[in-house]
Short mmCIF file of C-alpha atoms in Angstrom, two decimals:
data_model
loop_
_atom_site.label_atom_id
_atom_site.label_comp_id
_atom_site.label_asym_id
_atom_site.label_seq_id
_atom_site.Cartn_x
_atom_site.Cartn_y
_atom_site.Cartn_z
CA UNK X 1 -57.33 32.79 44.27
CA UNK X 2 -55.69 35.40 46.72
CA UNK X 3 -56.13 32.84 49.75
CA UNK X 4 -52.72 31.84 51.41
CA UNK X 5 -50.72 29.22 49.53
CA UNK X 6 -51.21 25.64 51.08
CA UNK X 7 -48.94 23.99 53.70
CA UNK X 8 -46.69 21.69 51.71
CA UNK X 9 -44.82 18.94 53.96
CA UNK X 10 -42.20 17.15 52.65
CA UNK X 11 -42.17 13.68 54.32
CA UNK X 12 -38.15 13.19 54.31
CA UNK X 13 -37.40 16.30 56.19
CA UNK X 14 -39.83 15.93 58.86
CA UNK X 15 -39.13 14.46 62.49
CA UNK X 16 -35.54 12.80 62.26
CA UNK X 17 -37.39 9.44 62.23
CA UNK X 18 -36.47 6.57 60.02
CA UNK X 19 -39.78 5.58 59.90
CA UNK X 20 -41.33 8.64 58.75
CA UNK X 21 -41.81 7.25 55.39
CA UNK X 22 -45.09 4.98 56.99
CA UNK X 23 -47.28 8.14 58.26
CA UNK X 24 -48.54 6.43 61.12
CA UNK X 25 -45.70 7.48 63.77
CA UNK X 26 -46.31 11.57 62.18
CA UNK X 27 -50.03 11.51 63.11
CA UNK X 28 -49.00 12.97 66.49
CA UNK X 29 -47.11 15.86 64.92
CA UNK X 30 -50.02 16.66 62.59
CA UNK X 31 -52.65 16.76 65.03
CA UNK X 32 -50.38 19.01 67.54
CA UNK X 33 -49.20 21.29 64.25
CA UNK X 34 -52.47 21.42 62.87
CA UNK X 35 -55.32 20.08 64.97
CA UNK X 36 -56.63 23.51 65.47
CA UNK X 37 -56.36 25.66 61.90
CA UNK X 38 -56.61 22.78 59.18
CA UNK X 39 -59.50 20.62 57.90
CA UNK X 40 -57.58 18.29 56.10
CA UNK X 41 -54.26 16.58 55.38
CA UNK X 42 -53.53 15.42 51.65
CA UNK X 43 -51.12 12.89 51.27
CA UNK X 44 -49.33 12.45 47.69
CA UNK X 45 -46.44 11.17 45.69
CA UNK X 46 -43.43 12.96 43.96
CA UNK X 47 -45.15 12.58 40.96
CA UNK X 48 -48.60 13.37 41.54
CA UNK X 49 -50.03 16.31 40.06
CA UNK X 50 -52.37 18.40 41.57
CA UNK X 51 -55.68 20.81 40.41
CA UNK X 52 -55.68 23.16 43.46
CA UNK X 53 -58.64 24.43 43.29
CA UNK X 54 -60.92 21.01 42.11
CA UNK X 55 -59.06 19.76 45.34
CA UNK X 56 -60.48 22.26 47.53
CA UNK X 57 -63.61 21.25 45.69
CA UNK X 58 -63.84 17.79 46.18
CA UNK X 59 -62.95 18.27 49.74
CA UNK X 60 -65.35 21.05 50.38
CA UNK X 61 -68.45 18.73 49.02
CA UNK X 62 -67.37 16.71 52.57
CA UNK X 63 -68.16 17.45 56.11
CA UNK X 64 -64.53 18.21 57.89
CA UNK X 65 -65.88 18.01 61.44
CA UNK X 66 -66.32 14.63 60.50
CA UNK X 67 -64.09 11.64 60.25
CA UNK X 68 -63.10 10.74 56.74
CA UNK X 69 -60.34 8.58 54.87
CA UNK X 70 -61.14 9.67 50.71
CA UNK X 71 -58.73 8.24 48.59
CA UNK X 72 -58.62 6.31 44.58
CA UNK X 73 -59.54 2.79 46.10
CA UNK X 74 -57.62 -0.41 45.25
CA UNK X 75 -58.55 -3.61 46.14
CA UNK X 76 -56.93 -7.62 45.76
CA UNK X 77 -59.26 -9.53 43.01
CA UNK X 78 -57.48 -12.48 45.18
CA UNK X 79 -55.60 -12.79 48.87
CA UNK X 80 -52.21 -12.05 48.23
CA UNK X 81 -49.08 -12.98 50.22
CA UNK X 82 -48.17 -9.07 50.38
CA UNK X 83 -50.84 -8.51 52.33
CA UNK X 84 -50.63 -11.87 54.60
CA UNK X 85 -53.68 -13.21 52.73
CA UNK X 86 -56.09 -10.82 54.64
CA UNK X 87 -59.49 -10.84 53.89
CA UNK X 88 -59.19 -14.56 51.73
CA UNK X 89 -62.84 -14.80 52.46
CA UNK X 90 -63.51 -12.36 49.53
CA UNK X 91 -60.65 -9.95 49.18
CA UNK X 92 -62.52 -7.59 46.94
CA UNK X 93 -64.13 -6.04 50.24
CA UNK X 94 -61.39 -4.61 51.70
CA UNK X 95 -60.36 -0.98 50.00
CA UNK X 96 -57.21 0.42 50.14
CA UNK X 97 -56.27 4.04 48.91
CA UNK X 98 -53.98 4.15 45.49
CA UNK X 99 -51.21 6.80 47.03
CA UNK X 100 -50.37 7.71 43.61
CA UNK X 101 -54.04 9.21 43.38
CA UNK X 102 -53.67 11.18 46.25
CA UNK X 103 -55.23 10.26 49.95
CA UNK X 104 -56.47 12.56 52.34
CA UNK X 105 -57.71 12.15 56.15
CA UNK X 106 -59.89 15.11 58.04
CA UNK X 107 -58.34 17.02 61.01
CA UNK X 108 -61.08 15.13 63.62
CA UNK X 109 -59.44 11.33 62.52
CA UNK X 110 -56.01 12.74 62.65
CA UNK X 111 -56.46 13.47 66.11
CA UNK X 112 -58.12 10.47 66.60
CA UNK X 113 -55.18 8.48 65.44
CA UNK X 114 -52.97 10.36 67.41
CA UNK X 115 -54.64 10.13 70.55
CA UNK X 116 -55.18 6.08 70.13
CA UNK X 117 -50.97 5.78 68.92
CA UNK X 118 -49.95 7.89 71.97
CA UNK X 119 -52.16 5.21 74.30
CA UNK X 120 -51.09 2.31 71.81
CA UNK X 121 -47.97 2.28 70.15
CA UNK X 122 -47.10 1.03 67.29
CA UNK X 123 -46.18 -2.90 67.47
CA UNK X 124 -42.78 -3.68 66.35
CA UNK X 125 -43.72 -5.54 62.69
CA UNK X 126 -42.93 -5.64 59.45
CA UNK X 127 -44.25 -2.58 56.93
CA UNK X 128 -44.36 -4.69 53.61
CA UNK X 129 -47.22 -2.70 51.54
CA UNK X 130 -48.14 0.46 53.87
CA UNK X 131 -51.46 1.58 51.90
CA UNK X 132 -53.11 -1.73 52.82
CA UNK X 133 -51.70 -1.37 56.45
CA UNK X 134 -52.36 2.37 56.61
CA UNK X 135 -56.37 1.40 55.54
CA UNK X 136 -56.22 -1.89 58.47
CA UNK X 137 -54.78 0.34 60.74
CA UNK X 138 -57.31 3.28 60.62
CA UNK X 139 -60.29 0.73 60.61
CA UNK X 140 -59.41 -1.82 63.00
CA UNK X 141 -56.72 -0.22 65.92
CA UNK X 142 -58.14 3.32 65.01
CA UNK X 143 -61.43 2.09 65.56
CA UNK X 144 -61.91 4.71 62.12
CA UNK X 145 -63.89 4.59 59.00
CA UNK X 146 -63.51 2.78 55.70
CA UNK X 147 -61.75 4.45 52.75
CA UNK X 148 -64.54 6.67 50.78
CA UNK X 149 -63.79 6.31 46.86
CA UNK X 150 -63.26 9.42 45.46
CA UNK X 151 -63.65 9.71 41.42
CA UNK X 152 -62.07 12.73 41.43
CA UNK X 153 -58.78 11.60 42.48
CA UNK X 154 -57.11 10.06 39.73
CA UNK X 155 -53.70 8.41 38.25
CA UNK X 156 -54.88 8.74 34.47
CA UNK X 157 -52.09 10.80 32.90
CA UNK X 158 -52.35 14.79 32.87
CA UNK X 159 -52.34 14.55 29.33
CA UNK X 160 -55.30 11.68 29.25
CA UNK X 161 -58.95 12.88 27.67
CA UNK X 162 -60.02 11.88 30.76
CA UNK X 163 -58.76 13.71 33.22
CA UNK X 164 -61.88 16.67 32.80
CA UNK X 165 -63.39 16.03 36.51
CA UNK X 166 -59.78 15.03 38.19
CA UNK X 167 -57.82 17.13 41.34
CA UNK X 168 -55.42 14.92 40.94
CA UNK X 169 -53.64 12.76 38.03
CA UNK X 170 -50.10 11.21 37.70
CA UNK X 171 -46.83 11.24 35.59
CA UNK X 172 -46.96 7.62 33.97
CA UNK X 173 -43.77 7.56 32.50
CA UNK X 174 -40.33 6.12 33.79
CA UNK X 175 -38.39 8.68 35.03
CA UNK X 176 -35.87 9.73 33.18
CA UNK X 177 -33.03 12.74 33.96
CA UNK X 178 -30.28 13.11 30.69
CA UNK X 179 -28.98 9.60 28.97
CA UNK X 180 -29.72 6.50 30.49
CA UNK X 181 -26.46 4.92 31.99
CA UNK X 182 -24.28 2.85 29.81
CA UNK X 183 -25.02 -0.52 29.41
CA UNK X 184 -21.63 -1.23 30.44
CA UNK X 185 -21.86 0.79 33.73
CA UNK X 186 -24.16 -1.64 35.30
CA UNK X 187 -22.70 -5.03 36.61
CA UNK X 188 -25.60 -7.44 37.22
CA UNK X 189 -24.76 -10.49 39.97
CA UNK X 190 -27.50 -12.90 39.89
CA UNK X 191 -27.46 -15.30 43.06
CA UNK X 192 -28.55 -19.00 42.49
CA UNK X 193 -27.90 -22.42 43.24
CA UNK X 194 -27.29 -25.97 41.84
CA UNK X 195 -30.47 -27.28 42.00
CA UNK X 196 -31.75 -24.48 40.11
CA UNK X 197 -29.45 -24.35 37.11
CA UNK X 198 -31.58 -26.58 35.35
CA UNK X 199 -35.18 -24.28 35.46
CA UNK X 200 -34.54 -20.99 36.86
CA UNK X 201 -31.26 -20.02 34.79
CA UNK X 202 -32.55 -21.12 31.31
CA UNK X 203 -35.91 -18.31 32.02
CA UNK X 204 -32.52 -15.41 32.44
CA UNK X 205 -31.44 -16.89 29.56
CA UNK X 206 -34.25 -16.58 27.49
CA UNK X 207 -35.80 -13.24 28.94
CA UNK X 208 -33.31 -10.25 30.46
CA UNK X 209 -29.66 -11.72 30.18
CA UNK X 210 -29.61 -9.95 26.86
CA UNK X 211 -30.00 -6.28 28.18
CA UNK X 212 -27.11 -6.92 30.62
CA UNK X 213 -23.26 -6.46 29.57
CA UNK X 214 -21.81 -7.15 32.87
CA UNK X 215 -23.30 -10.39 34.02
CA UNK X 216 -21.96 -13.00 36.41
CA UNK X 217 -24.20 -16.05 37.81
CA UNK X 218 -22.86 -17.07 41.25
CA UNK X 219 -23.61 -20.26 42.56
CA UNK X 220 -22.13 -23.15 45.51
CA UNK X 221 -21.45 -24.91 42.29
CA UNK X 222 -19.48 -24.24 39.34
CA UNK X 223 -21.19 -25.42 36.08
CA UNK X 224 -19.08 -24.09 32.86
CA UNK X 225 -21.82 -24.52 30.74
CA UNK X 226 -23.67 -20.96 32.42
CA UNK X 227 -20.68 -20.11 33.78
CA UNK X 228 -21.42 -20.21 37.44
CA UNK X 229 -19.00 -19.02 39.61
CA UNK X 230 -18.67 -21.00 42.85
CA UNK X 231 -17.74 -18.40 45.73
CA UNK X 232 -16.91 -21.26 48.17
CA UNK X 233 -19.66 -20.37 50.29
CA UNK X 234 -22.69 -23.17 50.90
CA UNK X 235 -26.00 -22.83 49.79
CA UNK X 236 -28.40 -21.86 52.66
CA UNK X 237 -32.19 -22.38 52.77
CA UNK X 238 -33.18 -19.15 53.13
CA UNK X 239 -30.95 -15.63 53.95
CA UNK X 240 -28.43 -16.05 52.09
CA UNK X 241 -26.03 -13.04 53.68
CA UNK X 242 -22.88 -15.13 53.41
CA UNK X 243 -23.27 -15.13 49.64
CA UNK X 244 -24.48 -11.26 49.03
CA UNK X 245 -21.52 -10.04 51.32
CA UNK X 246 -18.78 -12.33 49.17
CA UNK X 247 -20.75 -10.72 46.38
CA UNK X 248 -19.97 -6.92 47.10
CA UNK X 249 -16.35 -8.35 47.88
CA UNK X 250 -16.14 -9.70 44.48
CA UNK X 251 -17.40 -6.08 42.84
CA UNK X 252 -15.09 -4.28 45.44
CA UNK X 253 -12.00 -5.99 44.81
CA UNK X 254 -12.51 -7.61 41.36
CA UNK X 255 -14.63 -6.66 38.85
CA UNK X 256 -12.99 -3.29 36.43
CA UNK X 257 -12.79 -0.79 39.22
CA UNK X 258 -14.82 1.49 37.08
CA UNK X 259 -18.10 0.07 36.77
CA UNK X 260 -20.32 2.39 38.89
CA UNK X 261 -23.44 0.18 39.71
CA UNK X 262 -24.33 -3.19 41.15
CA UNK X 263 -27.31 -4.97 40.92
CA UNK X 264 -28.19 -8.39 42.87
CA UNK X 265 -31.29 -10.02 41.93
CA UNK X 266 -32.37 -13.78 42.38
CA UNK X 267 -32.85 -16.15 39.94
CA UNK X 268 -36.15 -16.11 39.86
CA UNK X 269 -36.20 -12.22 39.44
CA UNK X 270 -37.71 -10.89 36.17
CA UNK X 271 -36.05 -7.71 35.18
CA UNK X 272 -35.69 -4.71 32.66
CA UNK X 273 -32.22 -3.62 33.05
CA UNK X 274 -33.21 -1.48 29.86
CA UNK X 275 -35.67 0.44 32.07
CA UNK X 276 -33.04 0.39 34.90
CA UNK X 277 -30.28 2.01 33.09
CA UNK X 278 -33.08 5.36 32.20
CA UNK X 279 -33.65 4.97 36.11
CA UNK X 280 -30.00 5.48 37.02
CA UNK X 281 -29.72 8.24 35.15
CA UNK X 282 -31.50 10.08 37.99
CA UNK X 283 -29.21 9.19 40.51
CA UNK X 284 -25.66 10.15 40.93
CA UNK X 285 -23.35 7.53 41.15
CA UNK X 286 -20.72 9.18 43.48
CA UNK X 287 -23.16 9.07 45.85
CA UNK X 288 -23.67 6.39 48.22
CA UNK X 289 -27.20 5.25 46.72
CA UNK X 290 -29.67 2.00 47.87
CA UNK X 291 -31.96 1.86 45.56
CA UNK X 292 -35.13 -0.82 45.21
CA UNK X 293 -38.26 -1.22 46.77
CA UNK X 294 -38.32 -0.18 50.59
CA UNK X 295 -39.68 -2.28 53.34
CA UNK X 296 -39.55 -1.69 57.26
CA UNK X 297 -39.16 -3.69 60.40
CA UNK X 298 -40.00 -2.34 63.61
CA UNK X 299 -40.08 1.13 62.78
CA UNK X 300 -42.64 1.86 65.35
CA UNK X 301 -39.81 1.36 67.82
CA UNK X 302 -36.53 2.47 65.88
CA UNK X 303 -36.44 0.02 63.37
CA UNK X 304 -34.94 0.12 59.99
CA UNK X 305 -35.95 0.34 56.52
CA UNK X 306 -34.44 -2.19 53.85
CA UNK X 307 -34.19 -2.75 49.82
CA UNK X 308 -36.29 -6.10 49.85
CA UNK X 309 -34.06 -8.37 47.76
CA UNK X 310 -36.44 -10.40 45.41
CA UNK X 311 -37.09 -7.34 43.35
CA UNK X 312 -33.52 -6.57 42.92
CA UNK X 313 -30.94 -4.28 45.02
CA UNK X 314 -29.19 -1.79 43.39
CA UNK X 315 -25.78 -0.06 45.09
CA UNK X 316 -23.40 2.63 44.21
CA UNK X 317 -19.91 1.32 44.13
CA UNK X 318 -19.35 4.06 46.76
CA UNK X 319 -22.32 2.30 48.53
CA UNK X 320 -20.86 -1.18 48.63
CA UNK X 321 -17.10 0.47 49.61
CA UNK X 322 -18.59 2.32 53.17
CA UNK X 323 -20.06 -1.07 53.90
CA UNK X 324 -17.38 -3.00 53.65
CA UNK X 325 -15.30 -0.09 55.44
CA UNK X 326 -18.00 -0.28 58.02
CA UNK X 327 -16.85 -3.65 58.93
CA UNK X 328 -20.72 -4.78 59.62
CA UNK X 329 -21.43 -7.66 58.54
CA UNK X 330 -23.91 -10.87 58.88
CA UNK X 331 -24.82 -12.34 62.30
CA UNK X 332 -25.01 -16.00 60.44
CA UNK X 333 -24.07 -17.56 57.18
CA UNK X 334 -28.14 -17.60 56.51
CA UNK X 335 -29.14 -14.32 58.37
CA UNK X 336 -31.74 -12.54 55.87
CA UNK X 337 -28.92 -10.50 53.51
CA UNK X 338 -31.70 -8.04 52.71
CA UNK X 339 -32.60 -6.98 56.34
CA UNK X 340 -28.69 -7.11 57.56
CA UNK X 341 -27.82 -5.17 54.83
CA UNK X 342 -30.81 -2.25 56.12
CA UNK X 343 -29.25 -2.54 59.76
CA UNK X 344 -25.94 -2.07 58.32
CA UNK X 345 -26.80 1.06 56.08
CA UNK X 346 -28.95 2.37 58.44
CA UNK X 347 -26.30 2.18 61.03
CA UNK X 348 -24.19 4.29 58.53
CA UNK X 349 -26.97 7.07 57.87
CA UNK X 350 -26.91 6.25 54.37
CA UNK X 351 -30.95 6.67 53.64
CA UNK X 352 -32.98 4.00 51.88
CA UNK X 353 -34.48 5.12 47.97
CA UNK X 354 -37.39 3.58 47.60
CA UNK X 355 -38.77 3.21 44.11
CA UNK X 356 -42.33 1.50 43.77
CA UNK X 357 -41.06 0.50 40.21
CA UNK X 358 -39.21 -2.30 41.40
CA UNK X 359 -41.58 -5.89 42.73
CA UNK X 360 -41.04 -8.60 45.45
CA UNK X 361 -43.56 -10.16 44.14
CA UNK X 362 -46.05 -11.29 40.47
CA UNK X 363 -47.75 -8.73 38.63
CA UNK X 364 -51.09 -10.90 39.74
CA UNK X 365 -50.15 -9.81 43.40
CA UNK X 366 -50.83 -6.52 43.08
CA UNK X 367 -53.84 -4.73 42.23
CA UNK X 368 -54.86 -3.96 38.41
CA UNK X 369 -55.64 -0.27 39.06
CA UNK X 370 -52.09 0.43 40.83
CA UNK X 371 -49.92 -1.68 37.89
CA UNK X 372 -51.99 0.45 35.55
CA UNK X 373 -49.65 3.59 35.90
CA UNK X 374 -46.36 2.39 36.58
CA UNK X 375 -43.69 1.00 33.76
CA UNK X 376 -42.58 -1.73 35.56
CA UNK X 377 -38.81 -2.30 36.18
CA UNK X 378 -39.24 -5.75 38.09
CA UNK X 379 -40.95 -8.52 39.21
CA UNK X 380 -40.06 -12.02 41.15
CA UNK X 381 -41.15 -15.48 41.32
CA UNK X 382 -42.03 -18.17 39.30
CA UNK X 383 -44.83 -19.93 41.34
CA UNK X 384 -48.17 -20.68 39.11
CA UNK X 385 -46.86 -18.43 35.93
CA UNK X 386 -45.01 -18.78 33.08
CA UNK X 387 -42.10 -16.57 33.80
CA UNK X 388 -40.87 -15.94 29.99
CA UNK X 389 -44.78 -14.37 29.01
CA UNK X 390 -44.70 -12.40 32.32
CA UNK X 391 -41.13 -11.03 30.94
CA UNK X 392 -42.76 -9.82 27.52
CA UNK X 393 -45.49 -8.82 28.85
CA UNK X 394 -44.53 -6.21 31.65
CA UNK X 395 -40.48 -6.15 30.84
CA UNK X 396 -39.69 -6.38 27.57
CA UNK X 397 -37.97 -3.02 25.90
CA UNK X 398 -40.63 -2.98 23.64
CA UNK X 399 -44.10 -5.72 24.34
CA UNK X 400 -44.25 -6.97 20.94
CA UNK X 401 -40.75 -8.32 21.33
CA UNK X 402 -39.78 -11.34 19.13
CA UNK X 403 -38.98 -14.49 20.26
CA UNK X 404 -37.76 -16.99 17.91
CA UNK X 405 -38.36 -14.82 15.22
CA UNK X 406 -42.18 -14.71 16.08
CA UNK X 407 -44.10 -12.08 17.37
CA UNK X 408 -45.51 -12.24 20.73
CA UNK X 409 -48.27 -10.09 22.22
CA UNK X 410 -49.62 -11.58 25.52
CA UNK X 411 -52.27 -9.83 27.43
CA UNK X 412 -51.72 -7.95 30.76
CA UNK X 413 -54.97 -8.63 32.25
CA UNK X 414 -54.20 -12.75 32.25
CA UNK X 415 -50.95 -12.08 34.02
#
């Protein structure tokens, strides 16, 4: 085109601040970099691929002295607890912006937001699902528009017959970077309790045990019929640090020395270690690597980001040894393991890796148009669904899995 190559900003090395990863606190360095010579900012994933020139397009057919949020819009068919059932009236109104898609915000509302977070900082909160927060924030603090849907940017995949008008489309595969690890370099620790040997373990059983070659079942109770292995620590309501920490002991100082991962899911956590081992193979296990799906608390004000356990934590063994070397540890028996376990690596400089494959909560949480280009590596909870159909449906190495002999085909849309 002969016109100067785009800007490109990448989000990790920018500003020092562990909270980068949420936008919000980076609106003042936009708007002081590039309040004057830009129209727009375009915000996208890793794996997003972009048609320069039908961007420039799209943008162009919008006025950039204006303010405008343009993004792929999602929205909750019902109030979800991701999203602290906002909007329960009728959830369908509120529109947030599929990141995966692309997003983009003109120069006038970036300075806007900038100008309103230097006079009103950011509260100290949790950042659970940050394209629903970004979309509250900018309408209701920001005192800034709604998101504008914007055909053109798209998450069909670049080699779809429908990607003709798109500026934007998106790799829907699982990534995937030589062999997949061996089965037998992934030791799975699955956290549970006596009173739910009876209903939670049986749905394991029946759905993901199968994948995994390392598996232990720790428990305050030991039942021989699992096994469960009773790590002499009590079963707490809620938190559970005491039992995660004697956990990554247990892999430390007793499992074969040479198994290089760790994963610790719940028992009510539906997984594909199948998809997990491809997913490893991207990551280099003599690294100290966090992997699951991020969330933040108070990163507004030098907070942390965390690995939120329901979906599943993954560790490095290298990971789990400068931990324990670190000497942190839990504040209580029932402190949230998940958040302690951000403060700790966070405290240690050892960075967060988010993947957006991994799910704190049901497939019917989330929004149809955002599960629609992802291959799914986990989901959690058993409230109001049957947990073994959600397993072939989203999990399963391949849908049409058997079980019993049968084949079973259940339909995404009724999950």
């Amino acid at each position: 085109l002969t016109w100067e190559l785009p800007t490109v900003l990448l989000i990790h090395q920018m500003n020092g601040h562990e909270g980068a990863w949420t936008i919000l606190p980076l609106m003042r360095d936009f708007s002081v970099t590039y309040g004057r010579n830009s129209s727009w900012i375009f915000f996208c994933e890793e794996d997003t691929r972009i048609q320069v020139v039908k961007l420039l397009e799209t943008l162009g057919r919008f006025d950039g002295s204006k303010e405008w949020f343009l993004g792929k819009a999602l929205y909750d068919e019902e109030s979800t607890i991701i999203h602290h059932y906002a909007f329960a009236e009728n959830p369908t109104v509120f529109k947030f912006p599929d990141f995966a898609a692309g997003w983009a915000l003109s120069i006038p509302l970036v300075n806007k937001l900038a100008k309103k977070l230097k006079s009103e900082p950011l509260k100290s909160d949790f950042t659970i699902d940050l394209k629903h927060e970004i979309a509250l924030y900018i309408w209701q603090k920001g005192e800034g528009p709604h998101l504008t849907p914007v055909p053109e940017f798209c998450t069909y995949d670049v080699n779809s017959y429908k990607v003709d008008h798109c500026a934007t489309t998106f790799s829907n595969f699982l990534p995937l970077c030589g062999e997949p690890v061996k089965k037998e370099d992934v030791f799975v620790a699955v956290k549970t309790c006596q009173k739910f040997h009876g209903d939670r373990i049986p749905v394991v059983k029946q759905t993901w045990e199968r994948e995994a070659a390392l598996i232990e079942y720790y428990s305050d109770y030991a039942d021989i019929s699992i096994p469960t292995i009773d790590l002499g620590i009590p079963n707490t309501d809620r938190g559970h640090c005491g039992k995660t920490f004697a956990i990554l002991e247990r892999f430390l100082n007793h499992s074969s020395s040479r198994t290089p991962w760790l994963v610790i899911v719940d028992d009510d956590t539906l997984i594909s270690i199948f998809r997990l081992r491809k997913l490893l193979s991207c990551y280099d296990a003599n690294e100290p690597v966090f992997l699951g799906e991020r969330y933040g608390y108070g990163l507004g004000t030098g907070g942390y980001s965390y690995i939120t356990g329901g979906g599943g934590m993954v560790f490095s063994r290298i990971a789990v040894q400068k931990l324990l070397a670190s000497k942190c540890q839990c504040y209580s028996m029932d402190a949230p393991d998940d958040m302690v376990l951000g403060m700790c690596f966070s405290g240690l400089g050892i960075p967060i890796t988010h993947s957006p494959l991994f799910h704190q909560a049901r497939p019917m949480d989330y929004p149809k148009g955002y599960l629609s280009h992802q291959i799914p590596v986990s989901f959690h909870k058993h409230w109001n669904i049957d947990p073994v159909k959600v397993y072939f449906t989203w999990l399963a190495p391949n849908t049409e899995e058997s079980l019993n002999g049968k084949k079973v085909g259940y339909n995404r849309e009724d999950l």
